[in-house]
Coordinates of N, CA and C in Angstrom, one line a residue:
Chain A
X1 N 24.1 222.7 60.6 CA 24.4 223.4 61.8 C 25.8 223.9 61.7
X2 N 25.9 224.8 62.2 CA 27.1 225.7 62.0 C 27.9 225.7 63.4
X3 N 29.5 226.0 63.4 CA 29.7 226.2 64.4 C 30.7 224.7 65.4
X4 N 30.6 224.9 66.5 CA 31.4 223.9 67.2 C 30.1 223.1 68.0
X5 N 29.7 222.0 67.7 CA 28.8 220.8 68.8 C 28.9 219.8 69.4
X6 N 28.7 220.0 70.9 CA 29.0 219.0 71.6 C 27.9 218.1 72.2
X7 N 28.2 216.8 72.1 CA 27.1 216.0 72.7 C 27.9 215.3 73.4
X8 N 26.8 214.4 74.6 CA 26.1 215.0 75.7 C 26.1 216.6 75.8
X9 N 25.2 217.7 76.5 CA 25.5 218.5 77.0 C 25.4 218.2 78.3
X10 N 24.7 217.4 79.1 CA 25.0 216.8 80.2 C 25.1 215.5 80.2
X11 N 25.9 214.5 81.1 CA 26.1 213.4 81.1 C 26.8 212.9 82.8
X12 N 25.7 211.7 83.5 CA 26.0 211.6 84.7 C 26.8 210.1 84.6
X13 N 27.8 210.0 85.3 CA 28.1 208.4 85.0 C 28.8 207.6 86.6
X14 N 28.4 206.6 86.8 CA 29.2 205.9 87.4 C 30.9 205.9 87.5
X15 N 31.5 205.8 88.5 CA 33.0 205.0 88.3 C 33.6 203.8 87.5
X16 N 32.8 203.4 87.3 CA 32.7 201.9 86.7 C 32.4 201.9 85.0
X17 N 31.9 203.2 84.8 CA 30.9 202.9 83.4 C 31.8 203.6 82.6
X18 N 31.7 203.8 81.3 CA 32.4 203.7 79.8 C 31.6 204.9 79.1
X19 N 31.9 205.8 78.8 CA 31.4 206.6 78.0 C 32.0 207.3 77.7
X20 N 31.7 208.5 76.2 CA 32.0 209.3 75.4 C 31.5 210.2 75.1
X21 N 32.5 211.7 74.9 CA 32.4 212.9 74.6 C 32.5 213.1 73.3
X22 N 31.7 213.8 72.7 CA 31.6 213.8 71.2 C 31.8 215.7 70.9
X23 N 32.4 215.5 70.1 CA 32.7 217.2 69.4 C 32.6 217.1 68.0
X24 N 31.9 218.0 67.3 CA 32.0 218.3 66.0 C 31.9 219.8 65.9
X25 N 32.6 220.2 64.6 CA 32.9 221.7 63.9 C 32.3 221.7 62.7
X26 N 31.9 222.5 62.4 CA 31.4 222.7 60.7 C 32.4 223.9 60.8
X27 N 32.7 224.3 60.6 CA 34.0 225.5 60.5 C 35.3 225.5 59.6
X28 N 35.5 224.3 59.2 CA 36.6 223.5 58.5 C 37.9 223.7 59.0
X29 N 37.6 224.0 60.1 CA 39.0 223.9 60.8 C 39.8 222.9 61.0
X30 N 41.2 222.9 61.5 CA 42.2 221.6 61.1 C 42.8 221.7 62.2
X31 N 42.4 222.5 63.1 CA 43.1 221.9 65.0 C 41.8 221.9 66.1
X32 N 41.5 221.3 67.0 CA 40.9 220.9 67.6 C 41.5 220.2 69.2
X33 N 40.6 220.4 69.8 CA 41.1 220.8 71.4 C 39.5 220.4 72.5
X34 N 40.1 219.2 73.6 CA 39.7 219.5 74.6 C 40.2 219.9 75.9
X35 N 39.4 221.0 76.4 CA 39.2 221.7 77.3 C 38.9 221.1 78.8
X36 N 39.5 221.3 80.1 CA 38.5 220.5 81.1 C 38.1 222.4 82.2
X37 N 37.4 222.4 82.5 CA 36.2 223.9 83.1 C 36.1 223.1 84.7
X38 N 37.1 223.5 85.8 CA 36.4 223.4 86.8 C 36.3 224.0 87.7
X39 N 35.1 224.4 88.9 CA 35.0 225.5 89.8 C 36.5 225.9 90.4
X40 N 36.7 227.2 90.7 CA 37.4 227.5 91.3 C 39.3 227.3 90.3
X41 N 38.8 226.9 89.3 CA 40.0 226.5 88.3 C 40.0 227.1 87.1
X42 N 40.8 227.5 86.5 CA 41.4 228.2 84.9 C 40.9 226.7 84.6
X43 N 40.8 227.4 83.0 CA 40.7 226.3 81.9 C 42.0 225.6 81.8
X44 N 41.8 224.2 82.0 CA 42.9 223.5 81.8 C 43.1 223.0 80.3
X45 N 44.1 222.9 79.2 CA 43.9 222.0 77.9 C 44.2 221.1 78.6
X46 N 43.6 220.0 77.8 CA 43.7 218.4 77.9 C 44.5 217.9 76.8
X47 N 44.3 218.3 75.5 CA 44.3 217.6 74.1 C 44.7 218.9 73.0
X48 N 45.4 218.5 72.2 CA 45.6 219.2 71.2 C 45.5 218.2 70.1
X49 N 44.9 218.5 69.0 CA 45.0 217.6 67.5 C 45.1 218.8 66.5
X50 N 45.9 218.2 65.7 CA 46.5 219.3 64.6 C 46.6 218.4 63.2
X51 N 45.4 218.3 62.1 CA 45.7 217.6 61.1 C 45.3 216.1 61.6
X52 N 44.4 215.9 62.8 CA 43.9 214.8 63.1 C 45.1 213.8 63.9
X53 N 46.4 214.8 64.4 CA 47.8 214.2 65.0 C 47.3 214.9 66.1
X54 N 47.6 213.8 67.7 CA 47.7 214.7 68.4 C 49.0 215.2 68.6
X55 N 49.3 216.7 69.0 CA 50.6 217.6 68.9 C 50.9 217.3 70.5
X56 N 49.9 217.4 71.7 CA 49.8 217.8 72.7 C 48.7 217.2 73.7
X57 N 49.7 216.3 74.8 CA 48.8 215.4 75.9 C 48.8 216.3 76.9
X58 N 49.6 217.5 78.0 CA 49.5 217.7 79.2 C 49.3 216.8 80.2
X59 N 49.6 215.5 80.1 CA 49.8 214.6 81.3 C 48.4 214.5 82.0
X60 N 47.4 214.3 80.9 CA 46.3 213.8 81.4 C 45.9 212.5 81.9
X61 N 44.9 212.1 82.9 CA 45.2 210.6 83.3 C 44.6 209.7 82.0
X62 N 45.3 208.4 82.0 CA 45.0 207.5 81.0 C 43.4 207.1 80.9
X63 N 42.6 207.5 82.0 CA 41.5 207.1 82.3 C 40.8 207.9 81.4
X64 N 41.3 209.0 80.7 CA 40.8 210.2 79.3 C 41.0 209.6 78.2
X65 N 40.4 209.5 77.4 CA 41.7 208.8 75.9 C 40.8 209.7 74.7
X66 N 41.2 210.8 74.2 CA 40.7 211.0 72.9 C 41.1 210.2 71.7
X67 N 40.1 210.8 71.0 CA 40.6 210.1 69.1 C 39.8 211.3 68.7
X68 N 40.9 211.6 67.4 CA 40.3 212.3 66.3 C 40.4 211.9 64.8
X69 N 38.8 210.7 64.5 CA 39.0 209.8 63.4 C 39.4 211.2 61.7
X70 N 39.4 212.2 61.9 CA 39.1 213.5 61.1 C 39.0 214.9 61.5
X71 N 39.2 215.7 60.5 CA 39.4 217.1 61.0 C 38.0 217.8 61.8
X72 N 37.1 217.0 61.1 CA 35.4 217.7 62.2 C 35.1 217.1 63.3
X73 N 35.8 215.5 63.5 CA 35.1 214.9 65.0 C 36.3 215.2 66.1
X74 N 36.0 214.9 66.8 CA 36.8 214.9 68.0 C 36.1 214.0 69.3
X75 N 36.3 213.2 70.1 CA 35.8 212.1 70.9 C 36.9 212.5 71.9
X76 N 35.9 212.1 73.4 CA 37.0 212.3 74.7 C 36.2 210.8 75.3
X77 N 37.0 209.9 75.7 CA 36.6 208.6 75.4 C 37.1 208.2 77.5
X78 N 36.1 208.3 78.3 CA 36.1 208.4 79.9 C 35.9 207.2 79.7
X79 N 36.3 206.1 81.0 CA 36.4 205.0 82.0 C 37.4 204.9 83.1
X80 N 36.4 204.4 83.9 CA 37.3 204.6 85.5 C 37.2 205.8 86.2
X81 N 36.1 207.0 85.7 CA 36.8 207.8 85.9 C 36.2 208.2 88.1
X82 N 36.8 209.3 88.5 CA 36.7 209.8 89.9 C 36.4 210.6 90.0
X83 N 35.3 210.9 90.8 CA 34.7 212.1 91.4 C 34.8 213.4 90.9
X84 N 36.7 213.6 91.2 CA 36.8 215.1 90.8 C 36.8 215.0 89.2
X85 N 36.8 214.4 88.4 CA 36.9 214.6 87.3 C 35.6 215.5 86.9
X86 N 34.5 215.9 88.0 CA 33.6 216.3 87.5 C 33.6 217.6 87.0
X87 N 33.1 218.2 85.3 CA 33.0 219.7 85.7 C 32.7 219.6 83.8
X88 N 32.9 220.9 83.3 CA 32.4 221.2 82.0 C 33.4 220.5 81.2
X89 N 33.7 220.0 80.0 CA 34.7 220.0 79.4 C 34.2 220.4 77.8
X90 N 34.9 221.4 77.7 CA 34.8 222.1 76.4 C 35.9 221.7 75.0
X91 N 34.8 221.8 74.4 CA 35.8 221.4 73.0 C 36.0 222.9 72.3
X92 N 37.0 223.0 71.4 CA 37.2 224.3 70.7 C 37.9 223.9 69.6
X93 N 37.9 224.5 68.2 CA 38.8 224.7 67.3 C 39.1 225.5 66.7
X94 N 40.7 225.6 66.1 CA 41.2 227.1 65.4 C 41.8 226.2 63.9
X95 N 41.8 227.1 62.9 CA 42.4 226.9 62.2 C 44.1 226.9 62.2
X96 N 44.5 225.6 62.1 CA 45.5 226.2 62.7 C 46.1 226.0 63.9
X97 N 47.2 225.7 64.3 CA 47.5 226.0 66.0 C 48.7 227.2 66.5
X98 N 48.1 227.7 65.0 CA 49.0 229.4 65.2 C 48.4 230.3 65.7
X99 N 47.8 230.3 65.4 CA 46.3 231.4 65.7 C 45.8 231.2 67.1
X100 N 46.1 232.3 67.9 CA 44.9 232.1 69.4 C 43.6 232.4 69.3
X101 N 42.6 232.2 68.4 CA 41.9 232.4 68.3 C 40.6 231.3 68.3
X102 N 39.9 230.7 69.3 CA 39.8 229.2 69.9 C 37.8 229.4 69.5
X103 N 37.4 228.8 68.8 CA 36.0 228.7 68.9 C 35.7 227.6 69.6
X104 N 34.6 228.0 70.7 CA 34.3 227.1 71.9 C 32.9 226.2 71.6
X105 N 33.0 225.8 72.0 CA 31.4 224.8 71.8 C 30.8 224.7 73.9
X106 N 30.0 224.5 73.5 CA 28.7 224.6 74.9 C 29.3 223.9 76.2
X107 N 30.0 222.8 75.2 CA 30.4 222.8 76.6 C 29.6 220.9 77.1
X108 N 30.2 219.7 77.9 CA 29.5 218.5 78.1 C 29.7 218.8 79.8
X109 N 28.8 219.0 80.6 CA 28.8 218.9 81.7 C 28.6 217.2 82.7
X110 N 30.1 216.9 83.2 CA 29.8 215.5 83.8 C 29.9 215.6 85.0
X111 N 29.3 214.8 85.2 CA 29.3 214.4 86.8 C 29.3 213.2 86.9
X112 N 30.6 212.5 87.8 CA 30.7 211.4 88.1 C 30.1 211.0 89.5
X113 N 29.5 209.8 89.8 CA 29.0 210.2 91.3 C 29.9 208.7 91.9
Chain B
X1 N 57.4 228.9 83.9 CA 56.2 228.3 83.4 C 55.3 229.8 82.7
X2 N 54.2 229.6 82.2 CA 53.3 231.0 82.1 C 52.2 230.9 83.2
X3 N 51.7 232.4 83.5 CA 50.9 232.0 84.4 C 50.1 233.5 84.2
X4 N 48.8 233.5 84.3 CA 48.0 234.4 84.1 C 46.8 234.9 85.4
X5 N 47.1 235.7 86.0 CA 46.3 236.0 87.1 C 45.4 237.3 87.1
X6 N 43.8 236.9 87.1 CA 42.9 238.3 87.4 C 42.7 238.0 89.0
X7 N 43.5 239.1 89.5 CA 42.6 239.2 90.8 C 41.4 239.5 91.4
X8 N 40.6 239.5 90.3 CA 38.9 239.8 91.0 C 38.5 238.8 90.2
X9 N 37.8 237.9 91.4 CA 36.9 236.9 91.0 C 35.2 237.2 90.4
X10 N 35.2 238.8 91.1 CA 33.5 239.4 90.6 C 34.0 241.0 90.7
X11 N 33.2 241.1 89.8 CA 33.6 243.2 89.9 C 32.2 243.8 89.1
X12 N 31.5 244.4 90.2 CA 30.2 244.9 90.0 C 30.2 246.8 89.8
X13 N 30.1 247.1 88.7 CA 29.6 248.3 88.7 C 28.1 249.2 88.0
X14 N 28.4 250.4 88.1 CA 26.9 251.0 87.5 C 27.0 251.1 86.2
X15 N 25.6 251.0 85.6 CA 25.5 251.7 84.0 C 26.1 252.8 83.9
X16 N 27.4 253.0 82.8 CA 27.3 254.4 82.3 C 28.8 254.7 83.3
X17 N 29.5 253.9 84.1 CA 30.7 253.9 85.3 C 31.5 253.2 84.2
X18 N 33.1 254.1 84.4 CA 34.2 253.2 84.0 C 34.5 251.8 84.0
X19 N 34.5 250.8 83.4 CA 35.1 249.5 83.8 C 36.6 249.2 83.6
X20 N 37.1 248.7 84.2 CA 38.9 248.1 84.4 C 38.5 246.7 85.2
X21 N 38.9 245.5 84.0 CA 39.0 244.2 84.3 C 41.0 244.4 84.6
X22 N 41.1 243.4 85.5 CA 42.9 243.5 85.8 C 43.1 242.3 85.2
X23 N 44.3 242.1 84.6 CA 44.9 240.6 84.3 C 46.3 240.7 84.1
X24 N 46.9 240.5 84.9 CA 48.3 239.9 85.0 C 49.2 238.9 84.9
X25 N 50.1 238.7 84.1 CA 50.9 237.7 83.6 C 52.4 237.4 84.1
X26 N 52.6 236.1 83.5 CA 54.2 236.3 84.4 C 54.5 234.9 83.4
X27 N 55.6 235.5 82.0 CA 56.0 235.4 81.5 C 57.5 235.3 80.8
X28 N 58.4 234.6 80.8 CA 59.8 235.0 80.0 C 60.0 235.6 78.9
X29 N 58.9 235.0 78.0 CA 59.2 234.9 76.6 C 58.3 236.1 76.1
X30 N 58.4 236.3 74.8 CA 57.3 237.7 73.8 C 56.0 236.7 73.9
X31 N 55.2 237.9 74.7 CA 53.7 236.8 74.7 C 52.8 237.7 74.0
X32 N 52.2 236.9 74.0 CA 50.5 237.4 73.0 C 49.5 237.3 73.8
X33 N 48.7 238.5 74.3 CA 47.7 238.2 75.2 C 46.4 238.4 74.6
X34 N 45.5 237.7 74.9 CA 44.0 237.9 74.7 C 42.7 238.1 76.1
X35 N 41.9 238.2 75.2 CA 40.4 238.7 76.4 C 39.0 237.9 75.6
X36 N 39.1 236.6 76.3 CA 37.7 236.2 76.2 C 36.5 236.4 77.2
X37 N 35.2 236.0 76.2 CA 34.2 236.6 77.1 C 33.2 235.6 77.0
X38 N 32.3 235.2 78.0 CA 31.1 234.4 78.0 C 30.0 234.8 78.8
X39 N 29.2 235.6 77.6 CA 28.1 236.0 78.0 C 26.9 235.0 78.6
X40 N 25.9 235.3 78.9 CA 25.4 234.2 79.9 C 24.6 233.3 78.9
X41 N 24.4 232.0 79.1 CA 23.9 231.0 78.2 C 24.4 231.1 76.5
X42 N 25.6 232.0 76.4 CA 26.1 232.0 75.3 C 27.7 230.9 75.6
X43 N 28.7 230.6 74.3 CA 29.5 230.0 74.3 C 31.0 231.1 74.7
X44 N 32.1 230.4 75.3 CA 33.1 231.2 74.9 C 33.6 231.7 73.6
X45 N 34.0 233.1 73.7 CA 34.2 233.7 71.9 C 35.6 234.0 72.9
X46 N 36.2 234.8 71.8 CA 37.2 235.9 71.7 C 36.4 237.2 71.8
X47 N 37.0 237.9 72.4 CA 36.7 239.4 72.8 C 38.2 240.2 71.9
X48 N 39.2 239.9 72.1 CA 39.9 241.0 71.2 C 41.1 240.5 71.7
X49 N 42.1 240.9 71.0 CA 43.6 240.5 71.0 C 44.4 241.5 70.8
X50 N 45.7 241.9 71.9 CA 46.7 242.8 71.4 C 47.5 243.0 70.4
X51 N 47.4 242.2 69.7 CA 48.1 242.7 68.0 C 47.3 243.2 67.4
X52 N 45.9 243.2 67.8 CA 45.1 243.8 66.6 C 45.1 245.3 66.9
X53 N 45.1 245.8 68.0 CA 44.9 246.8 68.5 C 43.5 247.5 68.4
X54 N 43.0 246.7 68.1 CA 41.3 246.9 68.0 C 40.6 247.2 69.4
X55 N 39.3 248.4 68.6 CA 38.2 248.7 69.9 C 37.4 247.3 69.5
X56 N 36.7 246.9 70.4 CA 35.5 245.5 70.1 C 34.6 246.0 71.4
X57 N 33.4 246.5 70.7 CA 32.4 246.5 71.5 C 32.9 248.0 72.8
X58 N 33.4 248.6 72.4 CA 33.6 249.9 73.2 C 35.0 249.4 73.9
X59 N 35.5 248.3 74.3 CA 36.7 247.5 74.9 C 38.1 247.9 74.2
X60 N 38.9 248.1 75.2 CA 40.1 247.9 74.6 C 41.1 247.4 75.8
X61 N 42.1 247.4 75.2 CA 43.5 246.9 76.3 C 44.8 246.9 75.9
X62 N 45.4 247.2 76.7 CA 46.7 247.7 76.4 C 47.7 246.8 77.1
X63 N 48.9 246.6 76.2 CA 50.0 245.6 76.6 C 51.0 246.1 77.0
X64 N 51.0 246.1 78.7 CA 52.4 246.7 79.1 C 53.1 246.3 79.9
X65 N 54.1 245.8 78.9 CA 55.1 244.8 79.5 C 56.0 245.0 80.8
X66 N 56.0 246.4 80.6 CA 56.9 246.8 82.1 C 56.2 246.6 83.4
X67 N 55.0 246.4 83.2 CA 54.0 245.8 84.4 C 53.1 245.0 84.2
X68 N 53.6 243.9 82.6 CA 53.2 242.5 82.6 C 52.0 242.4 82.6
X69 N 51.1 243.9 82.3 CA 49.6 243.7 82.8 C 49.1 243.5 81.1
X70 N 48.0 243.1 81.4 CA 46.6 243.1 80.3 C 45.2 244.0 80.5
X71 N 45.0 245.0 81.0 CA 44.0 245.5 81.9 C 42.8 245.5 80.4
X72 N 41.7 245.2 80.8 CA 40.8 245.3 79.5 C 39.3 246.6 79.9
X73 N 39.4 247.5 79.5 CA 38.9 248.9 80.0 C 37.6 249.0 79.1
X74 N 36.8 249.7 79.7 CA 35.5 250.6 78.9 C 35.3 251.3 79.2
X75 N 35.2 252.8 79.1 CA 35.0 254.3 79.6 C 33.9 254.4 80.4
X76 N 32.7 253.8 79.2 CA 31.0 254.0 79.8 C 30.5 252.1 79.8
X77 N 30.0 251.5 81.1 CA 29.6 250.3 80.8 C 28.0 250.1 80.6
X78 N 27.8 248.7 80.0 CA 26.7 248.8 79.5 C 25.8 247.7 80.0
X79 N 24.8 247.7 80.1 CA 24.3 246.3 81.2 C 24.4 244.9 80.0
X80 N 24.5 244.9 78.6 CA 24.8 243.8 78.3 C 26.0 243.7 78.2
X81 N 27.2 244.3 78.6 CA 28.6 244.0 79.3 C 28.8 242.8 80.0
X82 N 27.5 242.7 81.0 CA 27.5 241.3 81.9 C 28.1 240.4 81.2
X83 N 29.0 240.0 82.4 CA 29.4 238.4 81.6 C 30.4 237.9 82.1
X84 N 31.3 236.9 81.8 CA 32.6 236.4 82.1 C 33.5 237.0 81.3
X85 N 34.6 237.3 81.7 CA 35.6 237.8 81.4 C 36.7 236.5 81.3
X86 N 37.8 236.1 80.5 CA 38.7 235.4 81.0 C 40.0 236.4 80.2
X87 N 41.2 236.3 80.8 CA 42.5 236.6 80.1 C 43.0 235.7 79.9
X88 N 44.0 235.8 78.7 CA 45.0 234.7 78.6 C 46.0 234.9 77.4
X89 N 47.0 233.8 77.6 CA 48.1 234.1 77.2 C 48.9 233.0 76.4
X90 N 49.8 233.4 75.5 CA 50.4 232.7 74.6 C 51.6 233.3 74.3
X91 N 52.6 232.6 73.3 CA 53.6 232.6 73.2 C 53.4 233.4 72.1
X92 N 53.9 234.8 71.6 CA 53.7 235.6 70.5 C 53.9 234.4 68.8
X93 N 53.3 234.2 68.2 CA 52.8 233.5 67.2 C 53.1 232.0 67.5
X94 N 52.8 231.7 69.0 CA 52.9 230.1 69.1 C 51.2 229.4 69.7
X95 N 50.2 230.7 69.4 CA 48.9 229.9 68.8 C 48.4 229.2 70.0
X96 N 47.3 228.8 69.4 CA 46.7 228.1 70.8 C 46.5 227.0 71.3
X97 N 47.9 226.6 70.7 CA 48.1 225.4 71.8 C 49.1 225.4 73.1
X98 N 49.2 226.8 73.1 CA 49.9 227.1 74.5 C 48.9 228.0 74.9
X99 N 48.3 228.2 75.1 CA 47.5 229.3 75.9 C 46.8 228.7 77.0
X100 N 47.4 230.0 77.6 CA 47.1 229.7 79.3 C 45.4 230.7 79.7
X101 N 45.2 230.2 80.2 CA 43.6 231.3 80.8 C 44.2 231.4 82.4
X102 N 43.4 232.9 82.4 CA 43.0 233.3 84.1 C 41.9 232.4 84.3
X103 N 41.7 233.0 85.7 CA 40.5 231.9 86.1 C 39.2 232.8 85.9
X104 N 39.3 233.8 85.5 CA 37.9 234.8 85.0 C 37.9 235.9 86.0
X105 N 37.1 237.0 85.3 CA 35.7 237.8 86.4 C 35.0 237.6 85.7
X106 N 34.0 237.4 86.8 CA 32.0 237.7 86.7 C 31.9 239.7 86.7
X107 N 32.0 239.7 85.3 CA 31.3 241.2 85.2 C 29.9 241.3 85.8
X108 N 29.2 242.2 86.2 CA 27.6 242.6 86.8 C 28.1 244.3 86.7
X109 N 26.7 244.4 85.7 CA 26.7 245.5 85.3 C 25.4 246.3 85.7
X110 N 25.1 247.0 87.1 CA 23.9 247.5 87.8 C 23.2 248.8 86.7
X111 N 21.8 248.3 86.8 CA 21.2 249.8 85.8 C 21.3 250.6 87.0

């Protein structure tokens, strides 16, 4: 498969429950990024990894915790989380974090209830 | 801070009618602006970027700094035009880990 993939494309979770966002690229790109998508809101970055470092947190709540074990995975690692946290979160990668040029993947739609 | 603003949340016109997406920025520094698009049940791409000075898809846009705009134009529109529109912005070769997005238009493009 080619391209940027995200699993869950949907995923519903408790406050209470533990779960994970999964991203992969076949692209061989070497920066990687999540995204958070919600109504009425610009895309927010979350995450930046550059060479599997992250470069860039934006003062996301600790209740988010990525890892990127390698330049193809990427994981957004939820617990605890609240309500509003609900909405798309997109993964993307560029070669590079010179380049604006962001390949997006589908996209994990959560809803916390 | 950067900050990137389209003021139309939806902009509906006819097949074959001028289109003008707006997008406005407010910037210090030499920025780099782009135009993404997300067609429906497709992913976000890139639509085009002002260094390249490229037409993409009949599209173009012009960078004019004395009024900070990004306007992204098509003479004749086309009904698979539909789609999301986003602008956004970056620090001229500081890449995309600064880039800021508008919050979109919903193009609708009437036969």
């Amino acid at each position: 498969e080619t391209g940027v993939t995200q699993t869950p494309r949907h995923l519903v979770m408790g406050m209470t429950n533990k779960k994970s966002l999964k991203c992969e690229q076949h692209l061989g790109h070497n920066a990687m990024y999540w995204y958070k998508q919600s109504a009425k809101k610009p895309l927010e970055l979350m995450f930046v990894y550059s060479l599997e470092e992250r470069v860039e947190n934006n003062s996301v709540p600790s209740r988010f915790s990525p890892e990127c074990p390698n330049s193809s995975h990427l994981f957004l690692h939820l617990h605890t989380l609240q309500p509003e946290d609900s909405a798309l979160y997109l993964c993307a990668s560029s070669q590079g974090t010179s380049s604006g040029e962001l390949f997006f993947g589908e996209g994990s739609r959560l809803t916390v209830l | 801070a950067q900050r990137v603003t389209q003021p139309e949340k939806l902009l509906s016109v006819f097949k074959g009618a001028p289109v003008e997406l707006k997008c406005n920025y407010s910037y210090s520094g030499s920025p780099e602006l782009f135009w993404y698009v997300q067609y429906s049940r497709q992913r976000l791409q890139l639509l085009l970027r002002h260094i390249s000075r490229e037409s993409i898809k009949g599209f173009t846009a012009d960078l004019n700094k004395g009024e900070t705009s990004f306007h992204l134009k098509k003479p004749f529109a086309q009904e698979e035009d539909s789609a999301m529109y986003y602008c956004a912005l970056s620090e001229l070769g500081g890449g995309a880990d600064g880039l800021t997005f508008g919050k979109g238009t919903h193009l609708i493009i009437q036969p």
